CSV table of C-alpha atoms and ligand atoms in Angstrom, one decimal:
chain,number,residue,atom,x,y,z
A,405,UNK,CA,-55.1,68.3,5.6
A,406,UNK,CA,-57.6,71.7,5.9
A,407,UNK,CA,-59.8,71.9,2.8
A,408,UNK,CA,-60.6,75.4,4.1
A,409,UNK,CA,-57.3,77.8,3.1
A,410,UNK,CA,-56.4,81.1,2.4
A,411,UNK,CA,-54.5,80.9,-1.1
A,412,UNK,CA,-53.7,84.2,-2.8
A,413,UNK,CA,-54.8,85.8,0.5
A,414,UNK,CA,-58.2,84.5,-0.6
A,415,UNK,CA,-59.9,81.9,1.5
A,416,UNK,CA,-61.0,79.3,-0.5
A,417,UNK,CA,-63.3,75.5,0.0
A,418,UNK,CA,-61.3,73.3,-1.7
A,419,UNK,CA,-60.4,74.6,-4.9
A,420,UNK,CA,-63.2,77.2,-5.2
A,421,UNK,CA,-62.9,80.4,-3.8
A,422,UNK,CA,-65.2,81.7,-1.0
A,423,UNK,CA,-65.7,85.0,-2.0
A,424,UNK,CA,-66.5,83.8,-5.7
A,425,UNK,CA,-69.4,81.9,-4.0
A,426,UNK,CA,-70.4,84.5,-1.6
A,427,UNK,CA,-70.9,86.6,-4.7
A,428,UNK,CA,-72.6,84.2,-7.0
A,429,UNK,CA,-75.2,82.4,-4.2
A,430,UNK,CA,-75.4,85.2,-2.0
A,431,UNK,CA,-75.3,85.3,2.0
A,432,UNK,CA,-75.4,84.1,4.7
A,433,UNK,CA,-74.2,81.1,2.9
A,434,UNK,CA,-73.1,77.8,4.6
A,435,UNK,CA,-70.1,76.2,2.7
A,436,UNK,CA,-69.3,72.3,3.1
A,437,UNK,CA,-66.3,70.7,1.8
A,438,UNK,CA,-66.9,67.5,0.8
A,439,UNK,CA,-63.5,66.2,1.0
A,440,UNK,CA,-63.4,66.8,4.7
A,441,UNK,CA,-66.6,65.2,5.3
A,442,UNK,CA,-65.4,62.2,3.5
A,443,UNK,CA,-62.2,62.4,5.3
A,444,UNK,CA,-63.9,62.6,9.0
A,445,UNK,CA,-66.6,60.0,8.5
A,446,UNK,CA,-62.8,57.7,7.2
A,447,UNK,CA,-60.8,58.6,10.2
A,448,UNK,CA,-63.8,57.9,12.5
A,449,UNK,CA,-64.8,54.8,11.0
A,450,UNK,CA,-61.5,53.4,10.7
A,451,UNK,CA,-60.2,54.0,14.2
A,452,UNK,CA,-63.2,51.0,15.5
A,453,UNK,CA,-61.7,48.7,12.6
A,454,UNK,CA,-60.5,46.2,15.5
A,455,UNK,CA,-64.6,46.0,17.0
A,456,UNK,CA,-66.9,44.7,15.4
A,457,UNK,CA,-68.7,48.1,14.7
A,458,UNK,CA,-71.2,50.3,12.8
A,459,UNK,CA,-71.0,53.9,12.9
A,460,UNK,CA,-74.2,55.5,12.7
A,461,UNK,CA,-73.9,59.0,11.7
A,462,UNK,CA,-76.4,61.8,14.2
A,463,UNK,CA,-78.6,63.1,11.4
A,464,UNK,CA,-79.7,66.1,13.5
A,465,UNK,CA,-75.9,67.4,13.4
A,466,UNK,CA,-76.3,68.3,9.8
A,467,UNK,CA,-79.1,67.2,7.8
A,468,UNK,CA,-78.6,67.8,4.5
A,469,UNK,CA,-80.1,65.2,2.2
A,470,UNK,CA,-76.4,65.2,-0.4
A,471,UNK,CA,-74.4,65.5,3.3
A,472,UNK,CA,-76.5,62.1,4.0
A,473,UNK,CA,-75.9,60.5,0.5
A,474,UNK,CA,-72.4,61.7,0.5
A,475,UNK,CA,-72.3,59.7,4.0
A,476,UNK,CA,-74.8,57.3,3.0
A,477,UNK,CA,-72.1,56.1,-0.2
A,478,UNK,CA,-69.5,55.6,2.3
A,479,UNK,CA,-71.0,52.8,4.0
A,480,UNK,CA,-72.9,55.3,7.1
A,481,UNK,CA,-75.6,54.0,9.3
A,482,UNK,CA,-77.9,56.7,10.6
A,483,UNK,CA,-78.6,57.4,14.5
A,484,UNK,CA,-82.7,59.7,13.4
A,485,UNK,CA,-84.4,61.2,16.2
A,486,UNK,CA,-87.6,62.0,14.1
A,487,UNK,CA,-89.3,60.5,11.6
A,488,UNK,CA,-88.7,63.3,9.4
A,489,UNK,CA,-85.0,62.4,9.8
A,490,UNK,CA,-85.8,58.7,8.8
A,491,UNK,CA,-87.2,60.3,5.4
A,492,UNK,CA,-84.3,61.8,5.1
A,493,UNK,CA,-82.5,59.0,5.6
A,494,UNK,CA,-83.4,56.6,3.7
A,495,UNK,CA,-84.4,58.8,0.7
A,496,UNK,CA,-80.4,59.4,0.8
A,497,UNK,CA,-80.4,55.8,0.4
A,498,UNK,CA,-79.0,54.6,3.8
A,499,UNK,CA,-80.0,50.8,4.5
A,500,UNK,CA,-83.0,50.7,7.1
A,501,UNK,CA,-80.5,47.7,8.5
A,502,UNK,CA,-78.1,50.4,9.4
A,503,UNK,CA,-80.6,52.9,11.1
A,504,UNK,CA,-80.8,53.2,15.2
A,505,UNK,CA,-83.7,55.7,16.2
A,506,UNK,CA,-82.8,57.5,19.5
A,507,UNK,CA,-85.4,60.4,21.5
A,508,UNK,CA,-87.1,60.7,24.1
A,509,UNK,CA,-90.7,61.4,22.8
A,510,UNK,CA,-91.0,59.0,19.7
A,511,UNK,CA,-94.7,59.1,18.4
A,512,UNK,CA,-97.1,55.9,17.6
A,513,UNK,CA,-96.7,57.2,14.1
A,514,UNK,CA,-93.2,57.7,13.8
A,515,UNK,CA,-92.9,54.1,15.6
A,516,UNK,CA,-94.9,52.6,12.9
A,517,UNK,CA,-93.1,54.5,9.9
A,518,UNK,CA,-89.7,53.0,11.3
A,519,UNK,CA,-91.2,49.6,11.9
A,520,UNK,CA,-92.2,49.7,8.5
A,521,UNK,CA,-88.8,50.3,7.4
A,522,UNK,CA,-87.6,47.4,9.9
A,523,UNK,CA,-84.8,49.6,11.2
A,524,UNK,CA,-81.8,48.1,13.1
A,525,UNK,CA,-83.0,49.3,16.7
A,526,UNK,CA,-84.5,51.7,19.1
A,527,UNK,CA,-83.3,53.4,21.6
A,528,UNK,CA,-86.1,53.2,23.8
A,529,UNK,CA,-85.8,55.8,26.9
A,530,UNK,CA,-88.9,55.4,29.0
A,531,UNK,CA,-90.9,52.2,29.9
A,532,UNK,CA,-93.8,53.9,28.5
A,533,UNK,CA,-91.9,53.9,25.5
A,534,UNK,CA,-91.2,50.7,25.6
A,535,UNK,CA,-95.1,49.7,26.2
A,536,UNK,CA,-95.6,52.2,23.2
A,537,UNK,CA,-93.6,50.4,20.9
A,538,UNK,CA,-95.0,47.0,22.0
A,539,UNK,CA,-98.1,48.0,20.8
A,540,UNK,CA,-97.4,49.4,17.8
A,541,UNK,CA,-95.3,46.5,17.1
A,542,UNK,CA,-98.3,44.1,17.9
A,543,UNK,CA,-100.6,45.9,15.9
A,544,UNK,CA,-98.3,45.4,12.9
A,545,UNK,CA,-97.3,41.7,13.5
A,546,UNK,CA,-93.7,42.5,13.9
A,547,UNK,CA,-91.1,42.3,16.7
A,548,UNK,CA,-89.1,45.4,17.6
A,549,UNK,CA,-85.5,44.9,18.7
A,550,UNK,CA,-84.8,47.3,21.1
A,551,UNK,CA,-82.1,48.8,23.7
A,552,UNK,CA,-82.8,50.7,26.7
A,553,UNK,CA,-81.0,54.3,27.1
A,554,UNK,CA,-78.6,54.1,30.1
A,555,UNK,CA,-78.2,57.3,32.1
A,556,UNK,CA,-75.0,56.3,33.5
A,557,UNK,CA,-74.9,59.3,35.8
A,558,UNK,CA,-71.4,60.6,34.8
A,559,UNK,CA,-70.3,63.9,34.3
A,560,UNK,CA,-69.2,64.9,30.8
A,561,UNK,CA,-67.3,68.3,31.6
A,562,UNK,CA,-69.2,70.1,28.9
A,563,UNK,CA,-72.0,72.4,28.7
A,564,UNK,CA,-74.9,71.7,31.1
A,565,UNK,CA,-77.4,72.4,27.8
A,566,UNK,CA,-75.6,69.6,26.0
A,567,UNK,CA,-74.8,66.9,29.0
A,568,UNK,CA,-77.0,64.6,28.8
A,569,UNK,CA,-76.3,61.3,30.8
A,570,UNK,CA,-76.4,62.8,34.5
A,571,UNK,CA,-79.1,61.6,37.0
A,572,UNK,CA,-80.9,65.2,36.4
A,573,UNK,CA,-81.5,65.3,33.0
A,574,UNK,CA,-84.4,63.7,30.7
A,575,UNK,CA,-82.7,61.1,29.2
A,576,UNK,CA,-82.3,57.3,29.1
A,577,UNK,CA,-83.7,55.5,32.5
A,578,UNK,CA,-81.4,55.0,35.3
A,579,UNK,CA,-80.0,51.5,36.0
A,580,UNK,CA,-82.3,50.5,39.0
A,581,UNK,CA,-85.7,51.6,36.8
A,582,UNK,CA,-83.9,49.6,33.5
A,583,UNK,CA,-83.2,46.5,34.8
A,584,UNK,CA,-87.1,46.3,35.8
A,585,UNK,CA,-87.8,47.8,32.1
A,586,UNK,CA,-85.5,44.6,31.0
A,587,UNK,CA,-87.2,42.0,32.8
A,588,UNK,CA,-90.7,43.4,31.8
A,589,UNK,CA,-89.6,44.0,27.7
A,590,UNK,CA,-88.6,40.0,28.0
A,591,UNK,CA,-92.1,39.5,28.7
A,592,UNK,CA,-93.7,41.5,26.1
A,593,UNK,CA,-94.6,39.9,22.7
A,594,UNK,CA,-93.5,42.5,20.7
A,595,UNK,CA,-89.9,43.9,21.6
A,596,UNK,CA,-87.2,42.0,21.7
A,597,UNK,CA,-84.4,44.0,23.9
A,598,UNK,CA,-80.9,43.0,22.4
A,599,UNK,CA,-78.7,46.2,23.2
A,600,UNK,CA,-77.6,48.3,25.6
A,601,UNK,CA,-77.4,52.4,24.7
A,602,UNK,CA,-76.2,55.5,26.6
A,603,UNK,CA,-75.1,59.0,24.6
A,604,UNK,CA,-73.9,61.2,27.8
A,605,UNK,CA,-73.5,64.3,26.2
A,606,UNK,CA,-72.0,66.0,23.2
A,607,UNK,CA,-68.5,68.4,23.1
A,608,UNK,CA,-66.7,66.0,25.5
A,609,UNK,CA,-62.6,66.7,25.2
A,610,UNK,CA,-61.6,63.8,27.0
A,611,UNK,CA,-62.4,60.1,26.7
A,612,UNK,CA,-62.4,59.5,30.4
A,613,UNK,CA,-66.1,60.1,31.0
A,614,UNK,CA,-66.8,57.9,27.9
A,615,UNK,CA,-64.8,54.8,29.2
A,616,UNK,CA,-66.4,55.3,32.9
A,617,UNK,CA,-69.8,55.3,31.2
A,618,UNK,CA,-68.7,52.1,29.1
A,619,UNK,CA,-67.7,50.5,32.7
A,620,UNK,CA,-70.6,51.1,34.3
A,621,UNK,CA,-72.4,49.4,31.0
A,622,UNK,CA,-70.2,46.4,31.1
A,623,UNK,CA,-71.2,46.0,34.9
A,624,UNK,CA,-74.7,46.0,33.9
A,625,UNK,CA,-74.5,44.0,31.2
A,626,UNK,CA,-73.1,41.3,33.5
A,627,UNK,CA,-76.1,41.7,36.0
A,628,UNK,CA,-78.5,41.4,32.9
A,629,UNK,CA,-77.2,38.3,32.1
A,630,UNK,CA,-77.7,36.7,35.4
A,631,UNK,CA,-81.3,37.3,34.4
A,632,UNK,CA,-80.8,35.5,31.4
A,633,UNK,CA,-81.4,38.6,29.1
A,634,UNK,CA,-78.7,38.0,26.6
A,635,UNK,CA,-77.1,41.6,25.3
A,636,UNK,CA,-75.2,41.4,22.3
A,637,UNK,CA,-75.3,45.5,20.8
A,638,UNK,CA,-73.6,48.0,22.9
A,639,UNK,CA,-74.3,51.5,21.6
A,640,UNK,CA,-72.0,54.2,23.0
A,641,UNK,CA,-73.6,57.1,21.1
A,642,UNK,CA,-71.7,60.4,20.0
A,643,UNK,CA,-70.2,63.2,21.8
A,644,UNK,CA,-66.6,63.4,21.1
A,645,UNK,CA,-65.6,66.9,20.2
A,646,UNK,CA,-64.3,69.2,17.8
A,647,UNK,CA,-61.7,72.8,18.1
A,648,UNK,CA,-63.9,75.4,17.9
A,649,UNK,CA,-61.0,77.7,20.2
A,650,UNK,CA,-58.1,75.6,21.9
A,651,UNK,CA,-59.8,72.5,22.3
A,652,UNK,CA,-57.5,69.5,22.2
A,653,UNK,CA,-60.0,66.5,22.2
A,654,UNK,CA,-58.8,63.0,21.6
A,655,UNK,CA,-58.5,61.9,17.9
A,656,UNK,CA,-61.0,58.8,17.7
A,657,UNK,CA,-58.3,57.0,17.4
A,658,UNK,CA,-57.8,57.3,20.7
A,659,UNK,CA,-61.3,55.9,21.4
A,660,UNK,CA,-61.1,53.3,19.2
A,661,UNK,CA,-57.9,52.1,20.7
A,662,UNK,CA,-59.5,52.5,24.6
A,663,UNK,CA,-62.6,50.8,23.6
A,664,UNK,CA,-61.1,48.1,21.5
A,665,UNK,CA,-59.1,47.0,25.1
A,666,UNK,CA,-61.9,47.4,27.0
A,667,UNK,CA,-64.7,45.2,24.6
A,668,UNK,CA,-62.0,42.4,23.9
A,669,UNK,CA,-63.4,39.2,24.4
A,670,UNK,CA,-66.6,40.6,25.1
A,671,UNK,CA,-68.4,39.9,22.2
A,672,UNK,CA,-70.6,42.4,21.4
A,673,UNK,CA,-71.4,44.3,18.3
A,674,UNK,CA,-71.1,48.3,18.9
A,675,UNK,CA,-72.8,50.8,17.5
A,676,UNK,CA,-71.4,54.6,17.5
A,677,UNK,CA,-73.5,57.8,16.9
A,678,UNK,CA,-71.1,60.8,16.0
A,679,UNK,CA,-72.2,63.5,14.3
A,680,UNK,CA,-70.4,67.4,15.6
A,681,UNK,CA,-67.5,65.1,15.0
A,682,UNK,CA,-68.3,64.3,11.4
A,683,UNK,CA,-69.9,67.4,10.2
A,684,UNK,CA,-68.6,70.1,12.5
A,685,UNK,CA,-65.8,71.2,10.6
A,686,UNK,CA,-66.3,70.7,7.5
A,687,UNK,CA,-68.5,73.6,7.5
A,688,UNK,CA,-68.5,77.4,7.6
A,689,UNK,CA,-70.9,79.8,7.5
A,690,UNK,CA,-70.1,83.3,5.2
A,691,UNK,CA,-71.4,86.7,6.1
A,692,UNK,CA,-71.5,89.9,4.3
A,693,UNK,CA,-70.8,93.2,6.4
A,694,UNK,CA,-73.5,95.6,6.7
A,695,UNK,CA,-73.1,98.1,8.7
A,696,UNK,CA,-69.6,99.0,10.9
A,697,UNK,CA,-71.1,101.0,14.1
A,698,UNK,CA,-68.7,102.3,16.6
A,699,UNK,CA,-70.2,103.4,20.3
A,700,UNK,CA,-68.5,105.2,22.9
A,701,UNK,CA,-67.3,101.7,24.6
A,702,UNK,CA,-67.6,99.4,21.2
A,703,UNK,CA,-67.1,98.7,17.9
A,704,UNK,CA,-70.1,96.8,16.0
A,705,UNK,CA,-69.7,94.3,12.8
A,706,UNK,CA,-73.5,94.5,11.8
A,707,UNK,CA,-73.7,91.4,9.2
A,708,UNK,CA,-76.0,89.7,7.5
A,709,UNK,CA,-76.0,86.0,9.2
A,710,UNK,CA,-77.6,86.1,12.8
A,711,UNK,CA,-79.3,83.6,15.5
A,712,UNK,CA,-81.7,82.3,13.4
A,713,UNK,CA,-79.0,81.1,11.0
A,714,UNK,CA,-76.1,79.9,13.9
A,715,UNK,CA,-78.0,79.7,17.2
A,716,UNK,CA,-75.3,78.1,19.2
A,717,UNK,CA,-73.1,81.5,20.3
A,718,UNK,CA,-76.6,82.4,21.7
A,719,UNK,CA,-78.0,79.4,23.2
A,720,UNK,CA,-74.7,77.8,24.5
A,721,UNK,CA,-72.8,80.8,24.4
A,722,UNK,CA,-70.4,79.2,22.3
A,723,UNK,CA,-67.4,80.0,20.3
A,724,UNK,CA,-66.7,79.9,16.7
A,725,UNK,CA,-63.3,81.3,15.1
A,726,UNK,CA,-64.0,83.9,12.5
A,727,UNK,CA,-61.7,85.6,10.1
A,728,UNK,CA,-62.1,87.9,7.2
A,729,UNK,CA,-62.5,85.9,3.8
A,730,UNK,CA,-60.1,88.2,1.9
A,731,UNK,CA,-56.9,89.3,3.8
A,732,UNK,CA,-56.2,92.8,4.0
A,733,UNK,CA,-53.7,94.7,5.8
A,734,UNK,CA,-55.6,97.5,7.5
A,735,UNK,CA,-55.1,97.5,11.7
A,736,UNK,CA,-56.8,95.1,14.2
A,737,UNK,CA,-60.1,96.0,15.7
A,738,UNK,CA,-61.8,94.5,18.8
A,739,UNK,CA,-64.8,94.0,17.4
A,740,UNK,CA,-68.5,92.3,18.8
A,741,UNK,CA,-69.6,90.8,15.5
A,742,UNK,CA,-73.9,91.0,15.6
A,743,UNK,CA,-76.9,90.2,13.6
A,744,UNK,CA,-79.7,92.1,12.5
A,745,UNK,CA,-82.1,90.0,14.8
A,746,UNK,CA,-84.3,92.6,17.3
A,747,UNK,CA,-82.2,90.5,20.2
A,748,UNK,CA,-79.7,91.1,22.3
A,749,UNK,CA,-78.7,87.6,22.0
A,750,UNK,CA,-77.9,87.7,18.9
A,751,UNK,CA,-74.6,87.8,18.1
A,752,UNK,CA,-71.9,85.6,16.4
A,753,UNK,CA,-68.9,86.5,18.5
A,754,UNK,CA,-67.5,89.1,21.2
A,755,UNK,CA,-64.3,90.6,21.4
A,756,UNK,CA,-62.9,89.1,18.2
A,757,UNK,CA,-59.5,91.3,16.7
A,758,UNK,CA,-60.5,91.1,13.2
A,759,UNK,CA,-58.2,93.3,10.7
A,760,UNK,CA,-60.3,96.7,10.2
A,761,UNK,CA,-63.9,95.6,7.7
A,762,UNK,CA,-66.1,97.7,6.0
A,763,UNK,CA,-69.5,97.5,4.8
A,764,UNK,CA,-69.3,94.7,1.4
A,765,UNK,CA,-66.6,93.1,3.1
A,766,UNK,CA,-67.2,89.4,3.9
A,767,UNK,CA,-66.5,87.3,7.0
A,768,UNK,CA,-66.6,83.6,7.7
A,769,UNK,CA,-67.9,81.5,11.2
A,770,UNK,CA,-65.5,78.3,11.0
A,771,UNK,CA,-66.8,75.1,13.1
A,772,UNK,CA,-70.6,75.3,11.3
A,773,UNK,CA,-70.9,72.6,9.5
A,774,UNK,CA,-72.9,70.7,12.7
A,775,UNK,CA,-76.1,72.1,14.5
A,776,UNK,CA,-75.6,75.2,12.4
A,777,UNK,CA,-78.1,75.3,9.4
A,778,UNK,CA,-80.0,72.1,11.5
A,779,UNK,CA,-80.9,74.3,14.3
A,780,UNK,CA,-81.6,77.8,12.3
A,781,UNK,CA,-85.2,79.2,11.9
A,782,UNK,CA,-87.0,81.5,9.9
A,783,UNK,CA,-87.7,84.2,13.3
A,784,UNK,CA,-87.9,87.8,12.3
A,785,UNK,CA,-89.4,86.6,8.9
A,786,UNK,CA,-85.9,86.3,7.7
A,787,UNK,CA,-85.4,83.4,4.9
A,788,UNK,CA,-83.0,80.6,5.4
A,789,UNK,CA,-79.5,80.3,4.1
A,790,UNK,CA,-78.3,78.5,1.2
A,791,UNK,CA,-76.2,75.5,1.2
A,792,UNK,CA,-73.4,74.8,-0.7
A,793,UNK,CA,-70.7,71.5,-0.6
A,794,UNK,CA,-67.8,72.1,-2.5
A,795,UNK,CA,-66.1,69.0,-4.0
A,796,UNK,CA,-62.6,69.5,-5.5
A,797,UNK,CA,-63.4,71.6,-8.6
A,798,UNK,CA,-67.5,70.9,-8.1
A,799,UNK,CA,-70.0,73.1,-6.7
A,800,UNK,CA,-73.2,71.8,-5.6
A,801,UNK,CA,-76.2,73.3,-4.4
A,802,UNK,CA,-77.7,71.6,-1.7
A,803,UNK,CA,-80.0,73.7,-0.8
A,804,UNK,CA,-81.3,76.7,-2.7
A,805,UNK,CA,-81.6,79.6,-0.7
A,806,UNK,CA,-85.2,80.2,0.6
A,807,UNK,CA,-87.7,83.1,-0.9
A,808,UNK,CA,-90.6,85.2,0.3
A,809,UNK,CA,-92.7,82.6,-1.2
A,810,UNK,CA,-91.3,79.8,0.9
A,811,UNK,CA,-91.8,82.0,3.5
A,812,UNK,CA,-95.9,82.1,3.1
A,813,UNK,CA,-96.4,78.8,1.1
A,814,UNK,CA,-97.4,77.7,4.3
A,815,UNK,CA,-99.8,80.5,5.4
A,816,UNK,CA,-103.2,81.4,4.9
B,51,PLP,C1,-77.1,64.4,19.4
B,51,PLP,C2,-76.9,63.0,19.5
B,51,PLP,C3,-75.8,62.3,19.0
B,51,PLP,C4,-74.6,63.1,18.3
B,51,PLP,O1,-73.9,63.9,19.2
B,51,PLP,P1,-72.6,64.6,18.7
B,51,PLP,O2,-72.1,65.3,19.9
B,51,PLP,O3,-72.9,65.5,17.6
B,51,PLP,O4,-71.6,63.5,18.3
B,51,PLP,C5,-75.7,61.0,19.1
B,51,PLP,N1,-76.6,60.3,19.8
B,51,PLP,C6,-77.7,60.8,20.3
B,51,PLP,C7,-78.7,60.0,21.0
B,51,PLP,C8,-77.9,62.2,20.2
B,51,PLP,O5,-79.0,62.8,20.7
């Protein structure tokens, strides 16, 4: 069932040991197991087998052009939110007839690009949007299909940075301004508005905000109708979550099963966007001890991964489970594990009882497969990580790790 496992007291991907990696690639290192990406993307899809469904993979989780063509060879769709993501995309072969494009602040030329590629849909979230892609559509003699972005106003339980569908945030346009934005797009020449989309957040451990955002959809859908706007895609987007500590969220089986009773009879075709889901654990980052520091009131793991490489225990103050990569069976310390970044922020984990490390030793960050190496930079001049996926017996490099060169290639 877990494809990452201690054997011999060794943690190991698959079949290929971490610290064997760690030594021949070097760190920080993100490690993927493919067989757990396969096996996600399987239990996901498989749990909306009764609906009449595409799932549509969140590129930005984890954007790894072999993650996408891994995904892509399984029969993904692609939720982009750039058009560098749409690159990516389709140059991992996804078909442009499975590809939603979601965002706030699309661009005339990212419009165009995914136009070009006659994508599935957008998920349009402003009527200025909307006007936007009319245009652009017009100018290019072709007819955009698009959904509007519900902001259902309901609470996801999660963190504020990463709730997305209550009446204060940016996102989607709420049902009084949308049903004008409806009525107007019917007008337009150039979009055709045959869905309905809402993503409310990301992390969420129960499916209760999920099915009270579907209702309110439903409702809607009912009132569009009336109008004689016909809706026949229903996108629910991502968001269910993942253990990172204790979490218990719902398998998506769960989801699948809820949203199968709710949609029956319905008719409509629905589109899913997971992606933390999908990617988030079958990932983990690897981190070579530095330093050990102890202070009067602390003891310090200084290693060699920091913010730039796994933001999220900065930004969202979130946790990730770490353990050593070799076992050993010196005492347990209470250690703050920290990066070399001139930040206070920038740390991994606090508090963690870790069995005693020294300098060499090597550590891994579980739960970093998604908006780990998507969200790092290269702040303090440091070069990004490499990525491995481990398949079975196979090691592939996904990405080399960066240089001093790729570091300037840009500059002048
Ligand atoms: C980020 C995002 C997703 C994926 O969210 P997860 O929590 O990773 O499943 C899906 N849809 C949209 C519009 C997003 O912005």
């Amino acid at each position: 069932m877990h494809h990452f496992e201690f054997k011999n007291n060794e943690l190991h991907a698959e079949n290929i040991s971490i610290a064997e990696l760690a030594n021949e690639y070097g760190t920080p290192l993100y490690v993927y197991s493919a067989a757990t990406l396969r096996r996600h993307f399987k239990a996901f899809d498989s749990a909306f087998t009764g609906l009449d469904h595409m799932t549509c993979y969140s590129v930005k989780a984890n954007s790894n052009l072999s993650v996408l063509r891994l995904l892509a060879e399984m029969g993904a769709g692609m939720d982009i939110v750039s058009g560098g993501e749409l690159f990516r995309a389709l140059k991992a072969g996804v078909s442009s007839s499975k590809i939603v494009f979601s965002g706030v602040g699309k661009k005339a030329y990212e419009i165009a690009e995914a136009l070009k590629a006659d994508i599935l849909m957008f998920n349009v979230e402003s009527v200025g949007e909307m006007h936007r892609i009319n245009e652009v559509a017009m100018s290019m003699n072709k007819t955009a299909r698009i959904s509007f972005r519900i902001n259902p106003d309901v609470d996801p339980k999660t963190h504020p940075y990463i709730s997305t569908g209550m009446k204060k945030n940016k996102f989607g346009l709420d049902m009084v301004t949308a049903k004008e934005a409806y009525q107007t797009a019917k007008k337009l020449s150039n979009v055709n508005p045959v869905g309905i989309d809402c993503h409310i957040g990301s992390q969420l451990t129960t499916i209760e905000p999920f099915l009270e955002a579907l209702d309110k959809l439903l409702a809607f859908r009912e009132e569009l109708g009336l109008l004689g706007i016909e809706i026949e895609h229903l996108d629910l987007g991502g968001g269910l979550g993942i253990t990172y500590d204790e979490e218990q969220p719902p398998h998506p089986k769960e989801f699948g099963e809820a949203l199968s009773k709710a949609l029956e009879g319905k008719n409509l075709k629905v589109i899913l966007e997971p992606g933390r889901v999908i990617a988030g654990n079958a990932g983990i980052l690897v981190t070579e001890v530095i330093y050990t520091k102890k202070t009067p009131t602390k003891d310090f793991l200084i290693v060699d991964a920091a913010m730039n490489d796994l933001v999220r225990p900065s930004l969202y103050q979130s946790y990730h489970n770490i353990s050593e990569v070799v076992k050993n069976d010196r005492p347990v310390v209470d250690y703050d594990v920290v990066g070399p970044i001139c930040e206070s922020g920038d740390f991994l984990a606090k508090d963690r009882e870790i069995p005693e490390l020294m300098q060499g030793e090597l550590l891994a960050v579980y739960s970093a497969g998604a908006y780990g190496f998507t969200m790092s930079s290269n702040y303090n001049s440091r070069l990004r990580a490499a990525e491995i996926i481990v398949d079975g017996d196979d090691v592939i490099v996904a990405r080399r790790r960066e240089t001093y060169e790729d570091l300037l290639n840009l500059e002048s």
